Amino acid sequence: MNFKVDNKGYYGQFGGAYIPEILYGTVEALRNAYDGILNDASFKAEFADLMKNYVGRPSPLYHAKRLSEKYGTQIYLKREDLNHTGAHKINNSIGQVLIAKRMGKTRIIAETGAGQHGVATATACALMGLQCIVYMGETDVKRQHLNVQKMQMLGAEVIPVQSGNKTLKDATNEAIRDWCCNPADTFYVIGSTVGPHPYPDMVGRLQSIISEEMKWQLQEQVGRDYPDYLIACVGGGSNAAGTYFHYWDNPKVKIISAEAAGLGVDTGESAATIHLGTEGIIHGARTLLMQDADGQIIEPYSISAGLDYPGIGPIHAHSAVSGRAKVHAITDDEALAAAFELTRLEGIIPAIESAHALAVLPKETFLPNDVVVLTVSGRGDKDMETYVRKFEEFNK
Ligand SMILES: *Cc1c(COP(=O)(O)O)cnc(C)c1O
């Protein structure tokens, strides 16, 4: 099993770059440039400085004692919720905007669903003085008004998308359309380990700062640089890819991913791509996706806007199909219960996406001395309306 991208952009049978002819030159230019930039000493120094002094890294690795006691094991939380803008997404946005600048691009475009990636990218653009345009489905614009206002305050132009279901998939299509029309000056900042090669690899490497820190934090706290278990939630798969990056090849580390089951895998209201998906092409990559017999995308559903995507990053399709990762489908109610539990046991209100990873804990059996590292991908501020609505039901 190999979890490094091959020279054609594949992880096993998944990945590649299925793009319209008109974008070939643009994607090829990025493919030729990104590896050199990521390995360049001055890029690394600039990225490291911003991660430390702007984002606030390293994010803590916190031994959650009351949660550990509850599950009879040793649980450590990787606190991406404490980053500037409240989630792991800022690592990627800052990295890609730095790459865009080095490629001489002056105009940044992005897609966003809940608005988290849009806010992170608008933040990076304000920081670096670049023009920012964010495509967002009209339905999401209405649902996530606070994030729209944040993006506008940061100086970004938010363009509501009227096609399809008016959600993330439609915003992505519109961003790709823009990119096709403006290939010379425009850089498309994709928010997860999805899209055509080299995006999944580029995003995974920018997020790999998560497991890079874990290695020395574990060495310091438990005396070895690897855990027995890694647990993360998977939407497109960027926080998970960053969490697993330095551990794919270590067979001692068991990898568990949580995807969103919505109301349940078999209810027709789900976003459990690995459980329900079949092989196909979405947004430029061959991967597992939720589609009908005619290859039309089935609209996903999850309580969590960040996990509500009909595809999945090719590295995670490969890790699931090859058996490297075990994947749990977590329902809305299981995630809500886990969010309230973490809040009461540890005083941490997690993002509803991260709560899907926490909901894995009661589904697995751990030994008392197992070291279980779980990534809390973001904080729950954005989900307070949902939590308040469900408070009575889950706190009887
Ligand atoms: C966007 C988001 C996710 C899902 O995206 P991935 O690319 O799968 O990490 C998870 N958690 C939070 C807090 C998010 O904002």
XYZ file of C-alpha atoms and ligand atoms in Angstrom:
411
model
C 0.000 0.000 0.000
C 1.293 3.393 -0.936
C -0.144 6.694 0.245
C 2.213 9.000 -1.640
C 0.705 10.330 -4.814
C 2.212 8.751 -7.949
C 3.581 10.832 -10.813
C 0.238 10.741 -12.649
C -1.615 11.987 -9.573
C -3.112 8.720 -8.335
C -3.495 6.967 -4.986
C -4.120 3.391 -6.083
C -6.906 3.638 -8.654
C -8.172 7.003 -7.326
C -7.212 10.576 -8.192
C -5.898 11.912 -11.485
C -6.829 15.144 -13.235
C -10.045 14.969 -15.278
C -10.290 18.551 -16.445
C -11.660 20.457 -19.428
C -9.151 21.103 -22.210
C -9.208 24.849 -21.521
C -7.755 24.328 -18.015
C -5.016 21.928 -19.048
C -2.268 24.571 -19.252
C -3.234 26.161 -15.915
C -3.307 22.872 -14.013
C -0.090 21.769 -15.721
C 1.635 25.018 -14.626
C 0.547 24.395 -11.038
C 1.666 20.765 -11.230
C 5.094 21.871 -12.444
C 5.436 24.580 -9.789
C 3.920 23.329 -6.529
C 6.467 20.721 -5.504
C 9.413 23.089 -5.961
C 7.620 25.842 -4.034
C 6.667 23.522 -1.148
C 10.304 22.401 -0.879
C 11.776 25.889 -1.247
C 13.566 27.069 1.916
C 12.174 30.613 1.795
C 8.601 29.321 1.277
C 9.005 26.965 4.210
C 10.314 29.777 6.412
C 7.480 32.137 5.464
C 4.828 29.423 5.973
C 6.333 28.374 9.328
C 6.453 31.974 10.538
C 2.774 32.577 9.680
C 1.712 29.264 11.221
C 3.430 30.188 14.474
C 2.889 33.914 14.795
C -0.381 34.428 12.917
C -2.343 31.169 13.227
C -1.058 30.471 16.742
C 0.570 27.076 16.138
C 1.577 24.616 17.376
C -1.965 23.672 18.314
C -1.990 21.905 21.691
C -2.095 18.124 22.034
C -4.271 17.834 25.124
C -4.591 14.731 27.319
C -8.344 14.719 27.971
C -8.446 13.055 31.380
C -12.173 12.926 32.074
C -12.939 11.730 28.550
C -10.150 9.137 28.889
C -11.626 7.881 32.141
C -15.045 7.533 30.555
C -13.718 5.350 27.727
C -11.074 3.503 29.775
C -8.130 4.567 27.606
C -5.737 7.478 27.002
C -7.315 10.083 24.734
C -5.348 13.024 23.376
C -7.097 15.831 21.482
C -5.268 17.674 18.710
C -6.748 21.139 19.134
C -7.165 22.578 15.617
C -10.184 24.413 17.066
C -7.768 26.842 18.703
C -6.331 28.096 15.397
C -7.067 31.615 14.157
C -10.492 31.519 12.406
C -11.426 28.430 14.412
C -10.426 25.388 12.370
C -7.692 23.602 10.425
C -8.738 25.242 7.145
C -6.510 28.284 7.696
C -3.362 26.111 7.342
C -4.342 25.276 3.767
C -5.646 28.711 2.770
C -2.482 30.491 3.887
C -0.314 27.888 2.161
C -2.161 28.122 -1.155
C -2.295 31.924 -1.165
C 1.483 31.950 -0.575
C 1.885 29.568 -3.534
C -0.393 31.786 -5.675
C 1.749 34.821 -4.891
C 4.892 32.971 -5.862
C 3.280 32.017 -9.162
C 2.525 35.697 -9.845
C -1.268 35.333 -9.521
C -3.215 38.403 -8.402
C -6.782 37.141 -8.192
C -7.916 34.418 -5.764
C -11.135 32.448 -6.161
C -12.607 29.877 -3.794
C -15.757 27.828 -3.285
C -17.397 27.471 0.083
C -20.271 25.504 1.618
C -20.760 26.508 5.237
C -18.429 29.430 4.682
C -15.507 28.166 6.766
C -13.156 27.770 3.807
C -14.396 31.073 2.388
C -13.606 32.873 5.649
C -10.171 31.235 5.889
C -9.329 32.197 2.300
C -10.697 35.742 2.680
C -8.536 36.027 5.808
C -5.391 34.891 3.965
C -6.165 37.329 1.114
C -6.654 40.255 3.516
C -3.375 39.318 5.179
C -1.519 39.284 1.866
C -3.397 42.042 0.048
C -4.899 39.961 -2.781
C -8.294 40.216 -4.463
C -10.669 37.459 -3.269
C -13.863 36.138 -4.855
C -15.861 33.428 -3.082
C -18.582 31.352 -4.766
C -21.310 30.190 -2.426
C -24.666 28.546 -3.138
C -27.640 30.825 -2.521
C -29.079 28.311 -0.009
C -25.842 28.428 1.981
C -25.660 32.240 1.755
C -29.012 32.337 3.545
C -28.114 29.603 6.071
C -24.653 30.934 6.951
C -25.171 34.662 7.035
C -22.553 35.407 9.705
C -19.798 33.866 7.592
C -20.959 35.877 4.559
C -20.678 39.039 6.633
C -17.209 38.046 7.855
C -16.003 37.447 4.294
C -17.385 40.815 3.192
C -15.785 42.590 6.148
C -12.484 40.924 5.185
C -12.826 42.491 1.729
C -13.930 39.457 -0.275
C -16.675 39.503 -2.871
C -19.230 36.756 -2.185
C -21.070 35.591 -5.317
C -24.322 33.678 -4.617
C -24.767 30.699 -6.973
C -28.288 30.020 -8.289
C -27.781 26.705 -10.123
C -28.722 23.187 -8.939
C -29.428 22.799 -5.239
C -27.613 26.109 -4.645
C -25.123 24.448 -2.271
C -21.426 23.437 -2.228
C -21.385 21.275 -5.366
C -22.929 24.122 -7.380
C -20.530 26.698 -5.905
C -17.627 24.426 -6.931
C -18.939 24.160 -10.500
C -19.186 27.943 -10.681
C -15.650 28.443 -9.337
C -14.332 26.020 -11.982
C -16.229 27.987 -14.647
C -14.585 31.229 -13.449
C -11.156 29.558 -13.496
C -11.717 28.454 -17.087
C -12.413 32.091 -18.116
C -9.525 33.676 -16.211
C -6.660 31.189 -16.231
C -3.828 33.720 -16.572
C -4.193 35.830 -13.411
C -6.423 33.604 -11.228
C -5.512 30.981 -8.624
C -8.241 28.631 -7.421
C -7.815 27.862 -3.697
C -9.581 24.523 -3.127
C -10.607 23.870 0.477
C -10.006 20.139 0.879
C -8.069 17.145 -0.456
C -10.335 17.029 -3.519
C -10.203 18.291 -7.097
C -7.723 17.421 -9.851
C -4.106 16.504 -9.165
C -2.078 18.230 -7.724
C -4.697 19.638 -5.294
C -5.184 16.546 -3.089
C -1.423 16.193 -2.639
C -0.827 19.934 -2.174
C -3.604 20.298 0.421
C -2.526 17.131 2.262
C 1.042 18.382 2.477
C -0.004 21.820 3.745
C -2.177 20.150 6.399
C 0.603 17.694 7.324
C 1.767 20.256 9.870
C -0.873 18.602 12.114
C 0.878 15.213 12.302
C 4.331 16.807 12.154
C 3.529 18.530 15.461
C 1.899 15.394 16.874
C 5.146 13.478 16.471
C 7.160 15.666 18.841
C 4.186 16.376 21.096
C 3.629 12.625 21.596
C 7.368 12.058 22.118
C 7.282 14.705 24.845
C 4.071 13.523 26.522
C 4.054 9.721 26.141
C 7.671 8.904 25.283
C 7.104 7.682 21.703
C 6.291 9.621 18.581
C 3.304 7.587 17.368
C -0.141 6.730 18.775
C -2.007 3.412 18.718
C -5.036 5.035 17.110
C -5.703 8.120 15.029
C -9.274 9.329 14.636
C -10.520 12.156 12.395
C -13.678 13.191 10.578
C -13.742 13.172 6.785
C -15.685 15.555 4.572
C -13.355 16.012 1.627
C -10.624 14.760 3.920
C -8.142 17.561 4.614
C -8.001 17.500 8.422
C -7.848 13.697 8.254
C -5.092 13.759 5.602
C -3.068 16.132 7.790
C -3.659 13.958 10.860
C -2.586 10.731 9.119
C 0.199 12.148 6.904
C 3.287 11.006 8.847
C 1.687 7.746 9.955
C 0.319 6.124 6.770
C 3.328 3.795 6.571
C 3.468 2.880 10.264
C 1.497 -0.379 10.679
C 1.400 0.085 14.466
C -0.920 3.064 14.003
C -4.568 2.136 13.441
C -6.449 4.711 11.405
C -10.168 5.355 11.910
C -12.184 7.858 9.892
C -15.674 9.161 10.616
C -17.982 10.133 7.781
C -21.444 11.668 8.105
C -24.372 9.241 7.978
C -26.926 12.046 8.320
C -30.239 10.468 9.384
C -28.730 7.004 8.719
C -26.850 5.255 5.906
C -30.020 3.658 4.505
C -32.441 6.559 4.898
C -31.707 8.406 1.658
C -30.671 11.379 3.804
C -26.954 10.731 4.199
C -23.482 11.900 3.230
C -21.710 8.576 3.919
C -19.721 8.544 0.685
C -17.512 5.577 1.545
C -20.456 3.426 2.607
C -22.750 4.484 -0.254
C -20.446 5.690 -3.012
C -19.368 4.049 -6.234
C -16.417 4.857 -8.441
C -16.779 7.843 -10.711
C -15.454 11.310 -11.444
C -16.341 14.437 -9.503
C -14.687 17.852 -9.669
C -11.698 16.563 -11.598
C -10.820 13.393 -9.672
C -11.676 9.693 -9.900
C -12.976 8.701 -6.493
C -15.975 7.268 -4.656
C -19.073 9.392 -4.978
C -22.787 9.203 -4.329
C -24.410 8.807 -7.743
C -27.456 7.203 -9.284
C -27.486 4.588 -12.058
C -27.182 7.353 -14.669
C -24.132 8.870 -12.972
C -26.094 11.844 -11.660
C -24.900 13.057 -8.259
C -27.198 12.224 -5.352
C -27.638 15.214 -3.062
C -25.939 14.493 0.247
C -27.417 15.356 3.631
C -25.746 15.852 7.007
C -26.438 18.116 9.984
C -22.848 19.218 9.460
C -22.304 21.555 6.511
C -18.583 20.698 6.420
C -19.207 16.968 5.866
C -22.088 17.403 3.448
C -20.162 16.548 0.235
C -21.104 13.824 -2.291
C -17.467 12.856 -2.995
C -14.355 12.199 -0.937
C -10.659 12.876 -1.365
C -8.988 10.155 -3.474
C -6.469 9.324 -0.740
C -9.360 8.402 1.573
C -11.136 6.340 -1.096
C -7.840 4.460 -1.465
C -7.299 4.062 2.288
C -10.845 2.711 2.753
C -10.849 0.330 -0.226
C -7.369 -0.995 0.622
C -8.323 -1.565 4.264
C -5.716 0.819 5.699
C -8.449 2.918 7.318
C -11.563 1.719 9.085
C -14.531 4.001 8.407
C -17.509 4.585 10.676
C -20.670 6.301 9.440
C -21.897 8.569 12.236
C -25.483 9.827 12.399
C -26.540 13.371 13.251
C -27.789 12.214 16.658
C -24.584 10.327 17.496
C -22.537 13.424 16.633
C -24.788 15.690 18.706
C -24.530 13.387 21.730
C -20.720 13.355 21.376
C -20.590 17.156 21.137
C -22.574 17.567 24.360
C -20.452 14.903 26.058
C -17.134 16.597 25.213
C -18.518 19.955 26.299
C -19.592 18.648 29.717
C -16.546 16.444 30.351
C -13.770 18.729 29.108
C -15.205 22.236 28.660
C -14.597 22.186 24.910
C -17.450 22.947 22.491
C -16.422 21.223 19.238
C -17.550 21.904 15.690
C -20.338 19.510 14.707
C -17.926 18.050 12.079
C -15.371 17.220 14.779
C -18.148 15.706 16.905
C -18.473 12.976 14.249
C -14.894 11.901 15.097
C -15.713 11.979 18.828
C -18.720 9.720 18.210
C -16.310 6.947 17.170
C -15.188 6.551 20.814
C -18.216 4.527 22.031
C -18.043 2.330 18.893
C -14.516 1.013 19.476
C -12.897 -0.987 22.263
C -9.592 0.408 23.497
C -7.083 -0.933 26.027
C -6.341 1.113 29.170
C -2.873 2.103 27.956
C -3.718 2.725 24.310
C -2.767 6.173 23.073
C -5.720 7.482 21.067
C -5.195 10.767 19.221
C -8.334 12.475 17.929
C -8.303 15.659 15.887
C -10.788 18.331 16.952
C -10.906 19.993 13.527
C -12.776 23.113 14.626
C -14.672 24.958 17.314
C -18.419 24.981 17.795
C -19.201 28.706 17.689
C -20.681 28.402 14.196
C -22.936 25.534 15.364
C -24.460 27.199 18.424
C -27.885 27.595 16.798
C -28.000 23.857 16.096
C -26.788 22.993 19.577
C -29.275 25.325 21.271
C -32.125 23.827 19.250
C -31.132 20.313 20.361
C -30.119 21.178 23.906
C -33.241 19.926 25.699
C -33.342 16.662 23.764
C -29.738 15.722 24.558
C -29.455 17.031 28.122
C -32.423 15.341 29.823
C -14.575 22.000 6.572
C -14.477 21.311 7.855
C -14.334 19.903 7.952
C -14.375 19.002 6.752
O -13.344 19.200 5.825
P -12.149 18.197 5.656
O -11.482 18.650 4.417
O -12.704 16.811 5.545
O -11.275 18.324 6.849
C -14.184 19.339 9.196
N -14.190 20.095 10.311
C -14.332 21.432 10.274
C -14.324 22.184 11.550
C -14.474 22.089 9.047
O -14.628 23.422 9.025
